[in-house]
Coordinates of C-alpha atoms in Angstrom, one line a residue:
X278 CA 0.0 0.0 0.0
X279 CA 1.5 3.4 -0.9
X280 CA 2.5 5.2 2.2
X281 CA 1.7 8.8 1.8
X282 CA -1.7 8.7 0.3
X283 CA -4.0 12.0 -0.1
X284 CA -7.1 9.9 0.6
X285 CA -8.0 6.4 1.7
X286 CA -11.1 5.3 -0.3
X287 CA -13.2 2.4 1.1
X288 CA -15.5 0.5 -0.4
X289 CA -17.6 -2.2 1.0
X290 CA -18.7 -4.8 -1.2
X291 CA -21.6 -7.5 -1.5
X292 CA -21.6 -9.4 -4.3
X293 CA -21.2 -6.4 -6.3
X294 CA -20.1 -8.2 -9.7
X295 CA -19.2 -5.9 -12.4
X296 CA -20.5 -2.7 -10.8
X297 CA -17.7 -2.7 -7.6
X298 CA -14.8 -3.8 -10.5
X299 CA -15.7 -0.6 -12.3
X300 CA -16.1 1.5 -9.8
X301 CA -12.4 0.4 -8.8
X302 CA -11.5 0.4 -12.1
X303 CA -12.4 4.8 -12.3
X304 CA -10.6 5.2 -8.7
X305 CA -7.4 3.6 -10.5
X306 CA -8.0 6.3 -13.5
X307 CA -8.8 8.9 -11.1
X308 CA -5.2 8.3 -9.3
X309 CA -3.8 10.8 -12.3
X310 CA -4.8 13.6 -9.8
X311 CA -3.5 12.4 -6.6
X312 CA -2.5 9.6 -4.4
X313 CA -5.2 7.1 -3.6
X314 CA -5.3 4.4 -1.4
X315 CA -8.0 2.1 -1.6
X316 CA -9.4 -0.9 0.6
X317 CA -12.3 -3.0 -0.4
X318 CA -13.8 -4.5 2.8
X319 CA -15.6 -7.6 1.1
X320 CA -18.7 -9.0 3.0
X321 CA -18.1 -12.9 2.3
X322 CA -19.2 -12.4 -1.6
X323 CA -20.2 -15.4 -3.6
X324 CA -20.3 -14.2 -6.9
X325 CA -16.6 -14.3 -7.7
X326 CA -16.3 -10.1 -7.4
X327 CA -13.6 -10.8 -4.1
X328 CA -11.1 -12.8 -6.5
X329 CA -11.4 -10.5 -9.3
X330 CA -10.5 -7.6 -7.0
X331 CA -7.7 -9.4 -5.9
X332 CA -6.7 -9.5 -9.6
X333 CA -7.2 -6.5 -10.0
X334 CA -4.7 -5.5 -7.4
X335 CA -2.3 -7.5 -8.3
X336 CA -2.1 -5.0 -11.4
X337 CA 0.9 -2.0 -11.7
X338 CA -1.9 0.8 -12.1
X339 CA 0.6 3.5 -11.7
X340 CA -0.5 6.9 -13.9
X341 CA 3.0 7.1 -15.5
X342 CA 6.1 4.7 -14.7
X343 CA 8.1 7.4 -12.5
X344 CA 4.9 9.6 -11.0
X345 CA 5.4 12.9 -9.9
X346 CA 5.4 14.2 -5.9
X347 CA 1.5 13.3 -5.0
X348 CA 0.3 12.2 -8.8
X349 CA 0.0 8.8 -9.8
X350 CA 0.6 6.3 -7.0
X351 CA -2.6 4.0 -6.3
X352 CA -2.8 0.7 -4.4
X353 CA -5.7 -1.7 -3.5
X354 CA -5.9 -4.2 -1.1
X355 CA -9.1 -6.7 -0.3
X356 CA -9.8 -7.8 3.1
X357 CA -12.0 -10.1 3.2
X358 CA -14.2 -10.8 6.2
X359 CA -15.9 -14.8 6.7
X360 CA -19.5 -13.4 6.8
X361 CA -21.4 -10.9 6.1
X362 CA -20.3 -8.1 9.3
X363 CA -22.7 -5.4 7.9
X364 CA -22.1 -1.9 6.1
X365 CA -21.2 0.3 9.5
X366 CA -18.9 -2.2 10.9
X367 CA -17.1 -3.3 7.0
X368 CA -16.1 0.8 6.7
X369 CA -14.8 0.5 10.3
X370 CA -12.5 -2.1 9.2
X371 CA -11.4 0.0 6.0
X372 CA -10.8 3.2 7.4
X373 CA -8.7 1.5 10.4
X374 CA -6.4 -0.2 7.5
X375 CA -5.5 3.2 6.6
X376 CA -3.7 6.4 7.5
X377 CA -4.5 9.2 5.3
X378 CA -6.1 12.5 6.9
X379 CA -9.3 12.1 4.9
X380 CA -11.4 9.4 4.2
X381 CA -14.2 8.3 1.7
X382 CA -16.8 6.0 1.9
X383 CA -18.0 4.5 -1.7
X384 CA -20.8 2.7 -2.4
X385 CA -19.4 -0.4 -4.9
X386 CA -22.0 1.0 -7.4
X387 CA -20.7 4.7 -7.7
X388 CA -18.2 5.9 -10.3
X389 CA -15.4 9.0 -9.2
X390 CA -13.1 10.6 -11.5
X391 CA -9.9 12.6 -10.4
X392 CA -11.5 16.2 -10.9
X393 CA -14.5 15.1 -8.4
X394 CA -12.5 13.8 -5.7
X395 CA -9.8 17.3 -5.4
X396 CA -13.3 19.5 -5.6
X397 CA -14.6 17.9 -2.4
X398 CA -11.2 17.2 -0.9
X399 CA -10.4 20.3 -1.5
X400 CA -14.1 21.5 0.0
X401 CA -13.4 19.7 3.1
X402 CA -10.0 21.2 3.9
X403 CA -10.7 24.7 2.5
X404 CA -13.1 25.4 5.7
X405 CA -11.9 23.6 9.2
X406 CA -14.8 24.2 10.3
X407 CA -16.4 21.3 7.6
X408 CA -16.5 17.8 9.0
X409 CA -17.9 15.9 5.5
X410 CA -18.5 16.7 2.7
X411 CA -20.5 14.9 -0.2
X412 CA -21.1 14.7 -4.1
X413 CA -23.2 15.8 -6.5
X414 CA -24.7 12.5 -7.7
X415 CA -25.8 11.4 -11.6
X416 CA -28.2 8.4 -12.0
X417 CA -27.6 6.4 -14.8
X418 CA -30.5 8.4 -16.7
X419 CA -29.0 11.5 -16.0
X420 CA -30.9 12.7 -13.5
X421 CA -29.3 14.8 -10.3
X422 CA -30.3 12.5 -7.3
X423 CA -31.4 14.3 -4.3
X424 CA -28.7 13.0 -1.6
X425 CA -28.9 15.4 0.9
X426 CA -31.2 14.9 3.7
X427 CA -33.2 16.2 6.3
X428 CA -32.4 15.3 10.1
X429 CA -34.7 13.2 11.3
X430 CA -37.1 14.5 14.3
X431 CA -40.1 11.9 15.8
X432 CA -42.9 13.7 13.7
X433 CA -41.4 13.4 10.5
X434 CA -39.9 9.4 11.4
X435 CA -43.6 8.5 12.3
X436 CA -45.1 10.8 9.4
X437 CA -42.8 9.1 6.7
X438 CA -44.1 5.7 8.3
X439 CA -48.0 6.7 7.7
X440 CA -47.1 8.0 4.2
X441 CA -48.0 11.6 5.8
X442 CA -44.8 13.0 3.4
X443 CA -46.8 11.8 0.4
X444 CA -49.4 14.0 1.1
X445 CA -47.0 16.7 2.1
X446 CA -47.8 17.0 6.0
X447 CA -44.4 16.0 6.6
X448 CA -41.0 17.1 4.6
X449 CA -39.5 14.0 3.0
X450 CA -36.4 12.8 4.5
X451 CA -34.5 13.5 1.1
X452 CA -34.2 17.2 -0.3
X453 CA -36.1 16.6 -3.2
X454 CA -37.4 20.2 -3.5
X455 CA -34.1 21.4 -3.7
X456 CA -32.2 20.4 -7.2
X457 CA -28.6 20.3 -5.6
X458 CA -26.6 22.5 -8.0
X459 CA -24.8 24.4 -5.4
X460 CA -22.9 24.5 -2.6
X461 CA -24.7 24.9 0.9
X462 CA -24.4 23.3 4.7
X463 CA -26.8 20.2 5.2
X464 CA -28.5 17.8 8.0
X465 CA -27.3 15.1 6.3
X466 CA -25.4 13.4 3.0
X467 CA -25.3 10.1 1.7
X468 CA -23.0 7.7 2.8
X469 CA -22.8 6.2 -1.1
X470 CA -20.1 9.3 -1.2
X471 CA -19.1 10.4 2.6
X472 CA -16.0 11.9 2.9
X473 CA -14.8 13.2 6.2
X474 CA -11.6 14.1 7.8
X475 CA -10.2 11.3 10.0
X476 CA -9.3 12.8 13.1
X477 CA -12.8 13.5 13.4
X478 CA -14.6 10.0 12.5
X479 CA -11.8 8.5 15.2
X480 CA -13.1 11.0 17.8
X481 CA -16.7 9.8 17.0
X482 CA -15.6 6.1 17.2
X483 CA -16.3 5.5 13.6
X484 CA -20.2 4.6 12.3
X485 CA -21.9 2.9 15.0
X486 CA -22.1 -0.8 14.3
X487 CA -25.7 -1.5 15.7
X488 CA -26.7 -0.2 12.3
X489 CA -26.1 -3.4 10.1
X490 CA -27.2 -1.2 6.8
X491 CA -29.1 1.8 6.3
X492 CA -29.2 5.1 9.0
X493 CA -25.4 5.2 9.4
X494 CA -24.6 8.1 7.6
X495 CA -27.8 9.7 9.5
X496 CA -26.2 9.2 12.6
X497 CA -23.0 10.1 12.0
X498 CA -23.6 13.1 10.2
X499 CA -26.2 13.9 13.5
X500 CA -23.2 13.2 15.6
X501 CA -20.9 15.2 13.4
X502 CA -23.2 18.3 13.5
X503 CA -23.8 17.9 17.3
X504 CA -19.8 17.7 17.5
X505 CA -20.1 21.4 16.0
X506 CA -18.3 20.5 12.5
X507 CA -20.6 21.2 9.1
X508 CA -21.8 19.0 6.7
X509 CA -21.4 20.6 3.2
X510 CA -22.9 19.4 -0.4
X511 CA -20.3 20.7 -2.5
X512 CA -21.8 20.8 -6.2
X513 CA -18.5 20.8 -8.2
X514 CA -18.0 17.0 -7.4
X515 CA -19.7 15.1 -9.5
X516 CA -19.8 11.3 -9.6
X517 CA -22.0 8.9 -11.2
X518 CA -24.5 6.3 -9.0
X519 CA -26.4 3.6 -10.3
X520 CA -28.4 3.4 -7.3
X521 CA -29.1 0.2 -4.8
X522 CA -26.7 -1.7 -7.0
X523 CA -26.0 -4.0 -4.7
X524 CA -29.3 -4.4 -2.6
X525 CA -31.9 -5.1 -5.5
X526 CA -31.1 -8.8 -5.1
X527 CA -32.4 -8.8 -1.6
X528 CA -36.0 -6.6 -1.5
X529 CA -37.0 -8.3 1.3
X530 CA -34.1 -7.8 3.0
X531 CA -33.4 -4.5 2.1
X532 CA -36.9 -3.6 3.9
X533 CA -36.2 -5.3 6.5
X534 CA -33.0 -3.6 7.7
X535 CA -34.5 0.0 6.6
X536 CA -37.6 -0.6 9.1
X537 CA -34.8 -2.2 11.6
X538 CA -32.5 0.9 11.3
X539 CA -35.5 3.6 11.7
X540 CA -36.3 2.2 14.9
X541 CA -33.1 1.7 16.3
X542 CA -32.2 5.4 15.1
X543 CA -35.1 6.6 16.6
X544 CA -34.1 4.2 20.2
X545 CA -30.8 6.3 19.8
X546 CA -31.9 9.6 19.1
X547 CA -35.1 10.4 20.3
X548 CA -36.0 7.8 23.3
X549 CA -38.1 5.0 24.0
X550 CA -41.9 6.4 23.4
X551 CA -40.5 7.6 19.8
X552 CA -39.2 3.9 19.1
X553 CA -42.3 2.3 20.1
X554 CA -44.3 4.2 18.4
X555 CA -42.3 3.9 15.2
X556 CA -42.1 -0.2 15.4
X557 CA -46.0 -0.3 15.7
X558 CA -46.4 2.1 12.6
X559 CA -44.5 -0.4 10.8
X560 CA -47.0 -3.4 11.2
X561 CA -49.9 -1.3 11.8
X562 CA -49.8 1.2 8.9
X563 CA -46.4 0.9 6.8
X564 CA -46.7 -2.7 5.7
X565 CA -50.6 -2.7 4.8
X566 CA -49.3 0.3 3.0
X567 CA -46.8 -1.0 1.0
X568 CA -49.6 -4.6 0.3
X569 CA -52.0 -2.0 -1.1
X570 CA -49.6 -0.4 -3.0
X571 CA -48.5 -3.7 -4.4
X572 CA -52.1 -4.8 -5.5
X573 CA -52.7 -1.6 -7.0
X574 CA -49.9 -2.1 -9.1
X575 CA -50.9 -5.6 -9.7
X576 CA -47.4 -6.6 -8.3
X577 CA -47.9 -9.9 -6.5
X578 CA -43.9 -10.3 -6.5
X579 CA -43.8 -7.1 -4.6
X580 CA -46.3 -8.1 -2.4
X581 CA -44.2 -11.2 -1.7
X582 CA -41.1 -9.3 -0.7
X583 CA -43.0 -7.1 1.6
X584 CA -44.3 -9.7 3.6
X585 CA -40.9 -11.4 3.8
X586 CA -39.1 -8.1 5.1
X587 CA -42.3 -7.9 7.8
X588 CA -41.6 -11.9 8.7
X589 CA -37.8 -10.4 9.6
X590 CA -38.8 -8.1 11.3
X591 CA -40.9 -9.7 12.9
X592 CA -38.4 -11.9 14.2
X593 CA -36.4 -9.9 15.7
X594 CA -38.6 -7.9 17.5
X595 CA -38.6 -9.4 20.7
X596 CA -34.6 -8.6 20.7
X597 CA -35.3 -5.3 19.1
X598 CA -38.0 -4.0 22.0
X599 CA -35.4 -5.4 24.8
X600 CA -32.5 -3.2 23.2
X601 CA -35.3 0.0 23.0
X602 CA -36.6 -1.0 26.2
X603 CA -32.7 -0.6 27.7
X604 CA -32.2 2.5 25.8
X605 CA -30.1 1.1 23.3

């Protein structure tokens, strides 16, 4: 691994096939405009995207033979853990396996170039008083996506859960009013492009590993905030997302730990009555929203998955009220 590294990029990966190999692949590119260091922290993948990375590492992907001071030097390395350890806990892993003063978190299904990565670098040092900073980010059609979020209070978790934000009583968690073509301080950004400075993600103790997926960017850009440093959307770095590239697979799943993660955000953050009342909103209202939904759309498939992510839930409820009940 190359010693003096600007930034340490890590990536966690789930069977991310081609879309992790190419998102690598543009970091390598990207290592024209300064020293990168990336670790994949690989969630016990079965689809062969571990042993390809490994390949891929293998690889001289030096800009120029003899790189200037701070251009051209890039390194990968893949640790692979035995099972799946979860999101919050695999970026833990990364970001201790390196050194650099700033650090970026990468979904597996994002693509950076060199000119996006010194814009918000450079956005995070320019200001000390800016903790993270995040991307401008282009879906596959084009679009801008509407990353930057709202902090979460109790009446906008429970409204979201009663579809209230579809009928505009409650503000959406996501800025979608806002189209994201400048600079400004935000609650929150999304962790599929988090970069922060490391001094300050040690002094926070990293993400907090009772999220498995989903809500750990939330929280530590809450703690962040609370910590006094800023959270800034910086405009001029642009990156490409596919979106959920890695999660489609699992629907069920996917709901699952999003319904799991709300709750045990809201356990954190805003007590006990707040987490109760969230958990029955999920049975009671979200779910039999999400059925109707389905059979509206004549989705039967969809219907399928939403009742699997309940049956997970369910299951773990009894261990998820003892942890709310203990203010955990």
């Amino acid at each position: 691994m190359t010693a003096h590294a600007a930034l340490d990029v890590v990536i966690v990966n789930w069977n991310g096939g081609a879309l992790v190999q190419a998102c690598v692949a543009s970091l390598a590119r990207a290592a024209a405009a300064l020293d990168l260091r990336v670790v994949v922290v690989d969630n016990a993948s079965t689809d062969g995207s571990a042993e390809a990375l490994e390949a891929f590492a293998r690889i001289d992907h030096r800009a120029s033979p003899s790189p200037a001071e701070g251009e051209g030097r890039f390194a990968v390395r893949v640790i692979r853990n035995g099972e799946n350890l979860g999101f919050a806990r695999a970026c833990n892993i990364g970001a201790a396996a390196g050194s650099a003063k700033t650090i970026l978190f990468l979904n597996p299904d994002t693509r950076a170039d060199g000119p996006a990565l010194l814009a918000a670098r450079a956005a995070l040092l320019a200001d000390p008083g800016t903790g993270i900073v995040g991307a401008r980010q282009i879906a596959d059609d084009g679009t801008v996506e509407r990353s930057c979020a709202r902090a979460p209070t109790p009446a906008s978790l429970l409204g979201q859960a009663l579809a209230l934000d579809r009928l505009g009583l409650v503000p959406p968690h996501f800025m979608t009013e806002w189209d994201h073509a400048e600079d400004r301080a935000v609650d929150q950004v999304m962790g599929a492009f988090l970069m922060i400075r490391r001094p300050l993600f040690e002094r926070l103790g990293g993400f907090d590993e009772r999220f498995f997926v989903y809500y750990e960017d939330v929280d530590l850009c809450r703690r962040a905030r609370s910590a006094g440093w800023a959270v800034r959307h910086v405009a001029g770095a642009v990156i490409g997302h596919a979106g959920q590239g890695t999660t489609r697979q699992a629907r069920a799943h996917r709901l699952f730990y999003i319904l799991r993660a709300r709750v045990q955000y809201a356990a954190k953050h805003h007590g006990r009555a707040t987490a109760l009342a969230l958990l029955a909103a999920s049975f009671l209202a979200e779910v039999p929203l999400r059925l109707a939904r389905a059979a509206a759309r004549r989705a039967p498939a969809e219907a399928a998955e939403t009742l699997r992510g309940a049956g997970l839930l369910a299951r773990v409820t009894p261990a998820l009220l003892a942890g709310i009940l203990r203010g955990r």
